[in-house]
JSON list of C-alpha atoms in Angstrom, two decimals:
[
{"chain": "A", "resi": 56, "resn": "ASP", "atom": "CA", "xyz": [7.76, -6.93, -8.76]},
{"chain": "A", "resi": 57, "resn": "THR", "atom": "CA", "xyz": [9.05, -4.08, -6.63]},
{"chain": "A", "resi": 58, "resn": "GLY", "atom": "CA", "xyz": [6.49, -4.28, -3.80]},
{"chain": "A", "resi": 59, "resn": "VAL", "atom": "CA", "xyz": [6.83, -5.71, -0.32]},
{"chain": "A", "resi": 60, "resn": "SER", "atom": "CA", "xyz": [7.17, -9.48, -0.36]},
{"chain": "A", "resi": 61, "resn": "GLN", "atom": "CA", "xyz": [6.65, -11.99, 2.43]},
{"chain": "A", "resi": 62, "resn": "ASP", "atom": "CA", "xyz": [7.56, -15.62, 2.74]},
{"chain": "A", "resi": 63, "resn": "PRO", "atom": "CA", "xyz": [5.94, -18.03, 3.30]},
{"chain": "A", "resi": 64, "resn": "ARG", "atom": "CA", "xyz": [2.41, -17.04, 2.42]},
{"chain": "A", "resi": 65, "resn": "HIS", "atom": "CA", "xyz": [0.93, -19.78, 4.55]},
{"chain": "A", "resi": 66, "resn": "LYS", "atom": "CA", "xyz": [2.32, -21.74, 7.48]},
{"chain": "A", "resi": 67, "resn": "ILE", "atom": "CA", "xyz": [0.67, -24.52, 9.43]},
{"chain": "A", "resi": 68, "resn": "THR", "atom": "CA", "xyz": [2.48, -25.64, 12.54]},
{"chain": "A", "resi": 69, "resn": "LYS", "atom": "CA", "xyz": [1.84, -27.65, 15.63]},
{"chain": "A", "resi": 70, "resn": "ARG", "atom": "CA", "xyz": [1.60, -26.00, 19.01]},
{"chain": "A", "resi": 71, "resn": "GLY", "atom": "CA", "xyz": [4.99, -25.71, 20.62]},
{"chain": "A", "resi": 72, "resn": "GLN", "atom": "CA", "xyz": [6.98, -25.48, 17.39]},
{"chain": "A", "resi": 73, "resn": "ASN", "atom": "CA", "xyz": [9.03, -22.46, 16.34]},
{"chain": "A", "resi": 74, "resn": "VAL", "atom": "CA", "xyz": [8.28, -20.57, 13.14]},
{"chain": "A", "resi": 75, "resn": "THR", "atom": "CA", "xyz": [10.10, -17.83, 11.25]},
{"chain": "A", "resi": 76, "resn": "PHE", "atom": "CA", "xyz": [8.70, -15.44, 8.68]},
{"chain": "A", "resi": 77, "resn": "ARG", "atom": "CA", "xyz": [10.60, -13.24, 6.28]},
{"chain": "A", "resi": 78, "resn": "CYS", "atom": "CA", "xyz": [9.77, -9.82, 4.87]},
{"chain": "A", "resi": 79, "resn": "ASP", "atom": "CA", "xyz": [11.55, -8.05, 2.03]},
{"chain": "A", "resi": 80, "resn": "PRO", "atom": "CA", "xyz": [10.62, -4.36, 1.94]},
{"chain": "A", "resi": 81, "resn": "ILE", "atom": "CA", "xyz": [10.63, -2.01, -1.01]},
{"chain": "A", "resi": 82, "resn": "SER", "atom": "CA", "xyz": [14.33, -1.52, -1.62]},
{"chain": "A", "resi": 83, "resn": "GLU", "atom": "CA", "xyz": [14.80, 2.15, -0.77]},
{"chain": "A", "resi": 84, "resn": "HIS", "atom": "CA", "xyz": [12.47, 2.14, 2.24]},
{"chain": "A", "resi": 85, "resn": "ASN", "atom": "CA", "xyz": [14.20, 2.73, 5.55]},
{"chain": "A", "resi": 86, "resn": "ARG", "atom": "CA", "xyz": [11.29, 1.85, 7.84]},
{"chain": "A", "resi": 87, "resn": "LEU", "atom": "CA", "xyz": [9.85, -1.61, 8.27]},
{"chain": "A", "resi": 88, "resn": "TYR", "atom": "CA", "xyz": [6.81, -2.57, 10.36]},
{"chain": "A", "resi": 89, "resn": "TRP", "atom": "CA", "xyz": [5.23, -5.79, 11.53]},
{"chain": "A", "resi": 90, "resn": "TYR", "atom": "CA", "xyz": [1.51, -6.02, 12.25]},
{"chain": "A", "resi": 91, "resn": "ARG", "atom": "CA", "xyz": [-0.77, -8.86, 13.23]},
{"chain": "A", "resi": 92, "resn": "GLN", "atom": "CA", "xyz": [-4.32, -9.22, 11.99]},
{"chain": "A", "resi": 93, "resn": "THR", "atom": "CA", "xyz": [-6.87, -11.64, 13.42]},
{"chain": "A", "resi": 94, "resn": "LEU", "atom": "CA", "xyz": [-10.17, -12.50, 11.82]},
{"chain": "A", "resi": 95, "resn": "GLY", "atom": "CA", "xyz": [-12.61, -9.61, 11.74]},
{"chain": "A", "resi": 96, "resn": "GLN", "atom": "CA", "xyz": [-10.12, -7.12, 13.16]},
{"chain": "A", "resi": 97, "resn": "GLY", "atom": "CA", "xyz": [-7.87, -4.43, 11.82]},
{"chain": "A", "resi": 98, "resn": "PRO", "atom": "CA", "xyz": [-4.11, -4.91, 11.82]},
{"chain": "A", "resi": 99, "resn": "GLU", "atom": "CA", "xyz": [-2.39, -4.31, 15.17]},
{"chain": "A", "resi": 100, "resn": "PHE", "atom": "CA", "xyz": [1.11, -2.91, 15.44]},
{"chain": "A", "resi": 101, "resn": "LEU", "atom": "CA", "xyz": [3.80, -5.28, 16.72]},
{"chain": "A", "resi": 102, "resn": "THR", "atom": "CA", "xyz": [7.17, -3.67, 16.11]},
{"chain": "A", "resi": 103, "resn": "TYR", "atom": "CA", "xyz": [9.12, -1.39, 13.81]},
{"chain": "A", "resi": 104, "resn": "PHE", "atom": "CA", "xyz": [12.63, -0.85, 12.51]},
{"chain": "A", "resi": 105, "resn": "GLN", "atom": "CA", "xyz": [14.37, 2.24, 11.27]},
{"chain": "A", "resi": 106, "resn": "ASN", "atom": "CA", "xyz": [17.16, 0.81, 9.14]},
{"chain": "A", "resi": 107, "resn": "GLU", "atom": "CA", "xyz": [18.60, -2.01, 11.30]},
{"chain": "A", "resi": 108, "resn": "ALA", "atom": "CA", "xyz": [17.52, -0.60, 14.66]},
{"chain": "A", "resi": 109, "resn": "GLN", "atom": "CA", "xyz": [14.40, -1.96, 16.31]},
{"chain": "A", "resi": 110, "resn": "LEU", "atom": "CA", "xyz": [12.95, 1.17, 17.88]},
{"chain": "A", "resi": 111, "resn": "GLU", "atom": "CA", "xyz": [9.65, 0.10, 19.35]},
{"chain": "A", "resi": 112, "resn": "LYS", "atom": "CA", "xyz": [7.88, -3.07, 20.38]},
{"chain": "A", "resi": 113, "resn": "SER", "atom": "CA", "xyz": [4.21, -3.34, 21.24]},
{"chain": "A", "resi": 114, "resn": "ARG", "atom": "CA", "xyz": [3.05, -4.94, 24.47]},
{"chain": "A", "resi": 115, "resn": "LEU", "atom": "CA", "xyz": [1.43, -7.48, 22.17]},
{"chain": "A", "resi": 116, "resn": "LEU", "atom": "CA", "xyz": [4.90, -8.81, 21.42]},
{"chain": "A", "resi": 117, "resn": "SER", "atom": "CA", "xyz": [5.55, -11.36, 24.15]},
{"chain": "A", "resi": 118, "resn": "ASP", "atom": "CA", "xyz": [8.96, -12.77, 24.96]},
{"chain": "A", "resi": 119, "resn": "ARG", "atom": "CA", "xyz": [8.28, -15.61, 22.55]},
{"chain": "A", "resi": 120, "resn": "PHE", "atom": "CA", "xyz": [8.43, -13.17, 19.65]},
{"chain": "A", "resi": 121, "resn": "SER", "atom": "CA", "xyz": [11.63, -11.77, 18.25]},
{"chain": "A", "resi": 122, "resn": "ALA", "atom": "CA", "xyz": [12.28, -9.69, 15.18]},
{"chain": "A", "resi": 123, "resn": "GLU", "atom": "CA", "xyz": [15.48, -8.74, 13.42]},
{"chain": "A", "resi": 124, "resn": "ARG", "atom": "CA", "xyz": [16.51, -6.63, 10.48]},
{"chain": "A", "resi": 125, "resn": "PRO", "atom": "CA", "xyz": [20.17, -7.27, 9.84]},
{"chain": "A", "resi": 126, "resn": "LYS", "atom": "CA", "xyz": [21.86, -4.71, 7.62]},
{"chain": "A", "resi": 127, "resn": "GLY", "atom": "CA", "xyz": [18.64, -2.75, 7.37]},
{"chain": "A", "resi": 128, "resn": "SER", "atom": "CA", "xyz": [17.28, -4.79, 4.49]},
{"chain": "A", "resi": 129, "resn": "PHE", "atom": "CA", "xyz": [15.00, -7.80, 4.94]},
{"chain": "A", "resi": 130, "resn": "SER", "atom": "CA", "xyz": [13.46, -8.63, 8.31]},
{"chain": "A", "resi": 131, "resn": "THR", "atom": "CA", "xyz": [12.56, -11.85, 10.09]},
{"chain": "A", "resi": 132, "resn": "LEU", "atom": "CA", "xyz": [9.91, -12.44, 12.72]},
{"chain": "A", "resi": 133, "resn": "GLU", "atom": "CA", "xyz": [10.32, -15.56, 14.84]},
{"chain": "A", "resi": 134, "resn": "ILE", "atom": "CA", "xyz": [7.74, -17.04, 17.16]},
{"chain": "A", "resi": 135, "resn": "GLN", "atom": "CA", "xyz": [9.00, -19.61, 19.63]},
{"chain": "A", "resi": 136, "resn": "ARG", "atom": "CA", "xyz": [6.83, -22.25, 21.27]},
{"chain": "A", "resi": 137, "resn": "THR", "atom": "CA", "xyz": [3.79, -21.31, 19.23]},
{"chain": "A", "resi": 138, "resn": "GLU", "atom": "CA", "xyz": [0.36, -21.26, 20.84]},
{"chain": "A", "resi": 139, "resn": "GLN", "atom": "CA", "xyz": [-3.06, -21.50, 19.24]},
{"chain": "A", "resi": 140, "resn": "GLY", "atom": "CA", "xyz": [-3.61, -17.85, 20.04]},
{"chain": "A", "resi": 141, "resn": "ASP", "atom": "CA", "xyz": [-0.76, -16.98, 17.69]},
{"chain": "A", "resi": 142, "resn": "SER", "atom": "CA", "xyz": [-2.89, -18.01, 14.71]},
{"chain": "A", "resi": 143, "resn": "ALA", "atom": "CA", "xyz": [-3.28, -14.85, 12.64]},
{"chain": "A", "resi": 144, "resn": "MET", "atom": "CA", "xyz": [-2.15, -13.06, 9.52]},
{"chain": "A", "resi": 145, "resn": "TYR", "atom": "CA", "xyz": [1.26, -11.46, 10.01]},
{"chain": "A", "resi": 146, "resn": "LEU", "atom": "CA", "xyz": [1.67, -8.38, 7.84]},
{"chain": "A", "resi": 147, "resn": "CYS", "atom": "CA", "xyz": [4.84, -6.54, 6.97]},
{"chain": "A", "resi": 148, "resn": "ALA", "atom": "CA", "xyz": [4.88, -2.96, 5.72]},
{"chain": "A", "resi": 149, "resn": "SER", "atom": "CA", "xyz": [7.58, -0.55, 4.68]},
{"chain": "A", "resi": 150, "resn": "SER", "atom": "CA", "xyz": [7.83, 3.17, 4.18]},
{"chain": "A", "resi": 151, "resn": "LEU", "atom": "CA", "xyz": [10.32, 5.86, 3.31]},
{"chain": "A", "resi": 152, "resn": "GLU", "atom": "CA", "xyz": [10.11, 8.46, 6.02]},
{"chain": "A", "resi": 153, "resn": "GLN", "atom": "CA", "xyz": [12.14, 11.54, 6.64]},
{"chain": "A", "resi": 154, "resn": "GLY", "atom": "CA", "xyz": [10.33, 13.21, 9.52]},
{"chain": "A", "resi": 155, "resn": "SER", "atom": "CA", "xyz": [6.63, 13.24, 8.82]},
{"chain": "A", "resi": 156, "resn": "SER", "atom": "CA", "xyz": [4.43, 10.23, 8.48]},
{"chain": "A", "resi": 157, "resn": "TYR", "atom": "CA", "xyz": [4.23, 8.68, 5.06]},
{"chain": "A", "resi": 158, "resn": "GLU", "atom": "CA", "xyz": [2.12, 5.92, 3.68]},
{"chain": "A", "resi": 159, "resn": "GLN", "atom": "CA", "xyz": [3.08, 2.39, 4.52]},
{"chain": "A", "resi": 160, "resn": "TYR", "atom": "CA", "xyz": [3.01, -0.21, 1.78]},
{"chain": "A", "resi": 161, "resn": "PHE", "atom": "CA", "xyz": [1.95, -3.66, 2.86]},
{"chain": "A", "resi": 162, "resn": "GLY", "atom": "CA", "xyz": [3.00, -7.10, 1.75]},
{"chain": "A", "resi": 163, "resn": "PRO", "atom": "CA", "xyz": [0.57, -9.96, 1.11]},
{"chain": "A", "resi": 164, "resn": "GLY", "atom": "CA", "xyz": [1.01, -11.34, 4.62]},
{"chain": "A", "resi": 165, "resn": "THR", "atom": "CA", "xyz": [1.87, -14.72, 6.11]},
{"chain": "A", "resi": 166, "resn": "ARG", "atom": "CA", "xyz": [-1.11, -16.63, 7.41]},
{"chain": "A", "resi": 167, "resn": "LEU", "atom": "CA", "xyz": [-0.14, -18.72, 10.43]},
{"chain": "A", "resi": 168, "resn": "THR", "atom": "CA", "xyz": [-2.31, -21.57, 11.66]},
{"chain": "A", "resi": 169, "resn": "VAL", "atom": "CA", "xyz": [-1.30, -23.26, 14.90]},
{"chain": "A", "resi": 170, "resn": "THR", "atom": "CA", "xyz": [-2.95, -26.64, 15.43]},
{"chain": "B", "resi": 220, "resn": "ALA", "atom": "CA", "xyz": [-4.11, 7.11, 23.34]},
{"chain": "B", "resi": 221, "resn": "GLN", "atom": "CA", "xyz": [-5.17, 7.11, 19.72]},
{"chain": "B", "resi": 222, "resn": "LYS", "atom": "CA", "xyz": [-8.27, 5.27, 18.60]},
{"chain": "B", "resi": 223, "resn": "VAL", "atom": "CA", "xyz": [-10.17, 4.74, 15.37]},
{"chain": "B", "resi": 224, "resn": "THR", "atom": "CA", "xyz": [-13.82, 3.75, 15.32]},
{"chain": "B", "resi": 225, "resn": "GLN", "atom": "CA", "xyz": [-15.58, 2.34, 12.30]},
{"chain": "B", "resi": 226, "resn": "ALA", "atom": "CA", "xyz": [-19.08, 1.81, 13.62]},
{"chain": "B", "resi": 227, "resn": "GLN", "atom": "CA", "xyz": [-20.40, 0.20, 10.46]},
{"chain": "B", "resi": 228, "resn": "THR", "atom": "CA", "xyz": [-19.33, -3.42, 10.21]},
{"chain": "B", "resi": 229, "resn": "GLU", "atom": "CA", "xyz": [-20.97, -4.57, 7.00]},
{"chain": "B", "resi": 230, "resn": "ILE", "atom": "CA", "xyz": [-22.61, -2.66, 4.16]},
{"chain": "B", "resi": 231, "resn": "SER", "atom": "CA", "xyz": [-24.32, -4.17, 1.15]},
{"chain": "B", "resi": 232, "resn": "VAL", "atom": "CA", "xyz": [-25.31, -2.12, -1.87]},
{"chain": "B", "resi": 233, "resn": "VAL", "atom": "CA", "xyz": [-26.39, -2.72, -5.42]},
{"chain": "B", "resi": 234, "resn": "GLU", "atom": "CA", "xyz": [-24.03, -1.74, -8.18]},
{"chain": "B", "resi": 235, "resn": "LYS", "atom": "CA", "xyz": [-24.13, 1.94, -9.16]},
{"chain": "B", "resi": 236, "resn": "GLU", "atom": "CA", "xyz": [-25.34, 3.03, -5.74]},
{"chain": "B", "resi": 237, "resn": "ASP", "atom": "CA", "xyz": [-23.30, 5.58, -3.81]},
{"chain": "B", "resi": 238, "resn": "VAL", "atom": "CA", "xyz": [-21.98, 4.44, -0.43]},
{"chain": "B", "resi": 239, "resn": "THR", "atom": "CA", "xyz": [-20.29, 6.28, 2.44]},
{"chain": "B", "resi": 240, "resn": "LEU", "atom": "CA", "xyz": [-17.97, 4.58, 4.90]},
{"chain": "B", "resi": 241, "resn": "ASP", "atom": "CA", "xyz": [-17.68, 6.36, 8.23]},
{"chain": "B", "resi": 242, "resn": "CYS", "atom": "CA", "xyz": [-14.54, 6.84, 10.32]},
{"chain": "B", "resi": 243, "resn": "VAL", "atom": "CA", "xyz": [-14.23, 8.62, 13.67]},
{"chain": "B", "resi": 244, "resn": "TYR", "atom": "CA", "xyz": [-10.88, 9.05, 15.37]},
{"chain": "B", "resi": 245, "resn": "GLU", "atom": "CA", "xyz": [-9.49, 10.12, 18.74]},
{"chain": "B", "resi": 246, "resn": "THR", "atom": "CA", "xyz": [-6.09, 11.63, 19.34]},
{"chain": "B", "resi": 247, "resn": "ARG", "atom": "CA", "xyz": [-4.46, 14.10, 21.72]},
{"chain": "B", "resi": 248, "resn": "ASP", "atom": "CA", "xyz": [-1.97, 15.25, 19.11]},
{"chain": "B", "resi": 249, "resn": "THR", "atom": "CA", "xyz": [-2.49, 18.38, 17.07]},
{"chain": "B", "resi": 250, "resn": "THR", "atom": "CA", "xyz": [-0.50, 16.91, 14.21]},
{"chain": "B", "resi": 251, "resn": "TYR", "atom": "CA", "xyz": [-1.64, 13.57, 12.91]},
{"chain": "B", "resi": 252, "resn": "TYR", "atom": "CA", "xyz": [-2.28, 11.68, 9.71]},
{"chain": "B", "resi": 253, "resn": "LEU", "atom": "CA", "xyz": [-5.31, 9.78, 8.53]},
{"chain": "B", "resi": 254, "resn": "PHE", "atom": "CA", "xyz": [-5.36, 6.96, 6.02]},
{"chain": "B", "resi": 255, "resn": "TRP", "atom": "CA", "xyz": [-7.74, 4.68, 4.21]},
{"chain": "B", "resi": 256, "resn": "TYR", "atom": "CA", "xyz": [-6.71, 1.21, 3.07]},
{"chain": "B", "resi": 257, "resn": "LYS", "atom": "CA", "xyz": [-8.61, -1.36, 1.02]},
{"chain": "B", "resi": 258, "resn": "GLN", "atom": "CA", "xyz": [-8.25, -5.09, 1.67]},
{"chain": "B", "resi": 259, "resn": "PRO", "atom": "CA", "xyz": [-9.73, -7.12, -1.20]},
{"chain": "B", "resi": 260, "resn": "PRO", "atom": "CA", "xyz": [-10.42, -10.85, -0.83]},
{"chain": "B", "resi": 261, "resn": "SER", "atom": "CA", "xyz": [-6.83, -11.56, -1.87]},
{"chain": "B", "resi": 262, "resn": "GLY", "atom": "CA", "xyz": [-5.81, -10.11, 1.50]},
{"chain": "B", "resi": 263, "resn": "GLU", "atom": "CA", "xyz": [-3.21, -7.49, 0.60]},
{"chain": "B", "resi": 264, "resn": "LEU", "atom": "CA", "xyz": [-3.81, -4.04, 2.06]},
{"chain": "B", "resi": 265, "resn": "VAL", "atom": "CA", "xyz": [-3.89, -1.38, -0.64]},
{"chain": "B", "resi": 266, "resn": "PHE", "atom": "CA", "xyz": [-3.15, 2.24, 0.24]},
{"chain": "B", "resi": 267, "resn": "LEU", "atom": "CA", "xyz": [-5.86, 4.66, -0.91]},
{"chain": "B", "resi": 268, "resn": "ILE", "atom": "CA", "xyz": [-5.23, 8.04, 0.68]},
{"chain": "B", "resi": 269, "resn": "ARG", "atom": "CA", "xyz": [-3.25, 9.92, 3.33]},
{"chain": "B", "resi": 270, "resn": "ARG", "atom": "CA", "xyz": [-4.30, 13.27, 4.82]},
{"chain": "B", "resi": 271, "resn": "ASN", "atom": "CA", "xyz": [-2.59, 15.40, 7.43]},
{"chain": "B", "resi": 272, "resn": "SER", "atom": "CA", "xyz": [-4.43, 17.19, 10.19]},
{"chain": "B", "resi": 273, "resn": "PHE", "atom": "CA", "xyz": [-3.74, 20.63, 8.74]},
{"chain": "B", "resi": 274, "resn": "ASP", "atom": "CA", "xyz": [-5.37, 19.92, 5.42]},
{"chain": "B", "resi": 275, "resn": "GLU", "atom": "CA", "xyz": [-9.14, 19.80, 5.66]},
{"chain": "B", "resi": 276, "resn": "GLN", "atom": "CA", "xyz": [-9.77, 20.10, 1.98]},
{"chain": "B", "resi": 277, "resn": "ASN", "atom": "CA", "xyz": [-11.94, 17.36, 0.65]},
{"chain": "B", "resi": 278, "resn": "GLU", "atom": "CA", "xyz": [-10.34, 15.19, -1.97]},
{"chain": "B", "resi": 279, "resn": "ILE", "atom": "CA", "xyz": [-11.75, 13.47, -5.01]},
{"chain": "B", "resi": 280, "resn": "SER", "atom": "CA", "xyz": [-10.06, 10.76, -7.02]},
{"chain": "B", "resi": 281, "resn": "GLY", "atom": "CA", "xyz": [-12.24, 9.32, -9.72]},
{"chain": "B", "resi": 282, "resn": "ARG", "atom": "CA", "xyz": [-15.21, 7.66, -8.05]},
{"chain": "B", "resi": 283, "resn": "TYR", "atom": "CA", "xyz": [-13.63, 8.05, -4.60]},
{"chain": "B", "resi": 284, "resn": "SER", "atom": "CA", "xyz": [-13.97, 11.08, -2.37]},
{"chain": "B", "resi": 285, "resn": "TRP", "atom": "CA", "xyz": [-12.98, 11.83, 1.19]},
{"chain": "B", "resi": 286, "resn": "ASN", "atom": "CA", "xyz": [-14.53, 14.27, 3.66]},
{"chain": "B", "resi": 287, "resn": "PHE", "atom": "CA", "xyz": [-12.25, 15.31, 6.54]},
{"chain": "B", "resi": 288, "resn": "GLN", "atom": "CA", "xyz": [-13.88, 17.30, 9.35]},
{"chain": "B", "resi": 289, "resn": "LYS", "atom": "CA", "xyz": [-11.75, 18.11, 12.39]},
{"chain": "B", "resi": 290, "resn": "SER", "atom": "CA", "xyz": [-14.75, 19.54, 14.24]},
{"chain": "B", "resi": 291, "resn": "THR", "atom": "CA", "xyz": [-16.33, 16.11, 14.40]},
{"chain": "B", "resi": 292, "resn": "SER", "atom": "CA", "xyz": [-13.08, 14.09, 14.25]},
{"chain": "B", "resi": 293, "resn": "SER", "atom": "CA", "xyz": [-14.31, 12.30, 11.19]},
{"chain": "B", "resi": 294, "resn": "PHE", "atom": "CA", "xyz": [-12.72, 11.19, 7.94]},
{"chain": "B", "resi": 295, "resn": "ASN", "atom": "CA", "xyz": [-15.45, 9.65, 5.81]},
{"chain": "B", "resi": 296, "resn": "PHE", "atom": "CA", "xyz": [-14.99, 7.89, 2.49]},
{"chain": "B", "resi": 297, "resn": "THR", "atom": "CA", "xyz": [-17.58, 7.92, -0.29]},
{"chain": "B", "resi": 298, "resn": "ILE", "atom": "CA", "xyz": [-17.63, 5.66, -3.33]},
{"chain": "B", "resi": 299, "resn": "THR", "atom": "CA", "xyz": [-19.81, 7.01, -6.12]},
{"chain": "B", "resi": 300, "resn": "ALA", "atom": "CA", "xyz": [-21.48, 4.64, -8.56]},
{"chain": "B", "resi": 301, "resn": "SER", "atom": "CA", "xyz": [-20.14, 1.57, -6.80]},
{"chain": "B", "resi": 302, "resn": "GLN", "atom": "CA", "xyz": [-18.90, -1.42, -8.77]},
{"chain": "B", "resi": 303, "resn": "VAL", "atom": "CA", "xyz": [-18.57, -5.09, -7.92]},
{"chain": "B", "resi": 304, "resn": "VAL", "atom": "CA", "xyz": [-14.77, -4.66, -7.85]},
{"chain": "B", "resi": 305, "resn": "ASP", "atom": "CA", "xyz": [-15.20, -2.29, -4.91]},
{"chain": "B", "resi": 306, "resn": "SER", "atom": "CA", "xyz": [-16.20, -5.25, -2.75]},
{"chain": "B", "resi": 307, "resn": "ALA", "atom": "CA", "xyz": [-13.57, -5.44, -0.01]},
{"chain": "B", "resi": 308, "resn": "VAL", "atom": "CA", "xyz": [-12.85, -4.59, 3.60]},
{"chain": "B", "resi": 309, "resn": "TYR", "atom": "CA", "xyz": [-11.99, -0.93, 4.08]},
{"chain": "B", "resi": 310, "resn": "PHE", "atom": "CA", "xyz": [-9.86, 0.26, 6.97]},
{"chain": "B", "resi": 311, "resn": "CYS", "atom": "CA", "xyz": [-9.41, 3.74, 8.33]},
{"chain": "B", "resi": 312, "resn": "ALA", "atom": "CA", "xyz": [-6.13, 4.34, 10.18]},
{"chain": "B", "resi": 313, "resn": "LEU", "atom": "CA", "xyz": [-4.40, 7.06, 12.20]},
{"chain": "B", "resi": 314, "resn": "SER", "atom": "CA", "xyz": [-0.80, 7.89, 12.99]},
{"chain": "B", "resi": 315, "resn": "GLU", "atom": "CA", "xyz": [0.43, 10.58, 15.33]},
{"chain": "B", "resi": 316, "resn": "GLU", "atom": "CA", "xyz": [3.29, 12.96, 14.66]},
{"chain": "B", "resi": 317, "resn": "SER", "atom": "CA", "xyz": [4.58, 12.65, 18.21]},
{"chain": "B", "resi": 318, "resn": "GLY", "atom": "CA", "xyz": [4.93, 8.92, 17.78]},
{"chain": "B", "resi": 319, "resn": "ALA", "atom": "CA", "xyz": [8.24, 8.86, 16.00]},
{"chain": "B", "resi": 320, "resn": "ASN", "atom": "CA", "xyz": [7.64, 5.50, 14.50]},
{"chain": "B", "resi": 321, "resn": "SER", "atom": "CA", "xyz": [4.44, 6.58, 12.75]},
{"chain": "B", "resi": 322, "resn": "LYS", "atom": "CA", "xyz": [2.77, 3.31, 13.61]},
{"chain": "B", "resi": 323, "resn": "LEU", "atom": "CA", "xyz": [-0.74, 2.99, 12.29]},
{"chain": "B", "resi": 324, "resn": "THR", "atom": "CA", "xyz": [-3.74, 2.45, 14.53]},
{"chain": "B", "resi": 325, "resn": "PHE", "atom": "CA", "xyz": [-6.49, 0.81, 12.51]},
{"chain": "B", "resi": 326, "resn": "GLY", "atom": "CA", "xyz": [-10.23, 0.61, 12.95]},
{"chain": "B", "resi": 327, "resn": "LYS", "atom": "CA", "xyz": [-11.92, -2.76, 12.78]},
{"chain": "B", "resi": 328, "resn": "GLY", "atom": "CA", "xyz": [-12.82, -2.33, 9.15]},
{"chain": "B", "resi": 329, "resn": "ILE", "atom": "CA", "xyz": [-16.02, -2.18, 7.13]},
{"chain": "B", "resi": 330, "resn": "THR", "atom": "CA", "xyz": [-16.94, -5.04, 4.83]},
{"chain": "B", "resi": 331, "resn": "LEU", "atom": "CA", "xyz": [-18.47, -3.65, 1.67]},
{"chain": "B", "resi": 332, "resn": "SER", "atom": "CA", "xyz": [-20.37, -5.96, -0.64]},
{"chain": "B", "resi": 333, "resn": "VAL", "atom": "CA", "xyz": [-21.46, -4.61, -4.01]},
{"chain": "B", "resi": 334, "resn": "ARG", "atom": "CA", "xyz": [-24.05, -6.81, -5.71]},
{"chain": "B", "resi": 335, "resn": "PRO", "atom": "CA", "xyz": [-24.51, -6.80, -9.46]}
]
């Protein structure tokens, strides 16, 4: 399988706990994106990386959220001190871009439930 | 700021009917890109099409066709002879050239149900 993969697919955690998600992009893709999708809504942009550099963060990304992409390969998204409002599907996407916008390929997502 | 509006929330049709999903967008950029994605019940977003703002030619791919009209800021998607497997949530999305990260702004999606 050469698509975008995400791990875990489902995570249930108690409020106040920390969680970390992983995304493995398509191997030659230099751009990696994180989105969040809540029920009945479209995905909302959280942050993006070009290679290992995190170049933009949405205002949706509070201080409790941190993302990394060491060595420009896989990425992790950590949420500290989770809140019930963090319950959502967290989607990762990757693309190969050299100037103009190209299609982003999405992974299956990690569904987070905070109890 | 960019915005995508999908006014239809849910559409139900009987198999073999044609159905059109509407998408209206707002942007201040002259160069931008429009996309449609499909999200089946399994949850994974599937890329369907990408168009740039300079290409207003309509496109047809099998039973799918897209009508891009800059004059009305619309990028509508038609499924001809719908099938049960077309049942999914369909998202229209926009990215702007001036936004170097090419982040996608999505509409809220349209839930399409195709009944046998």
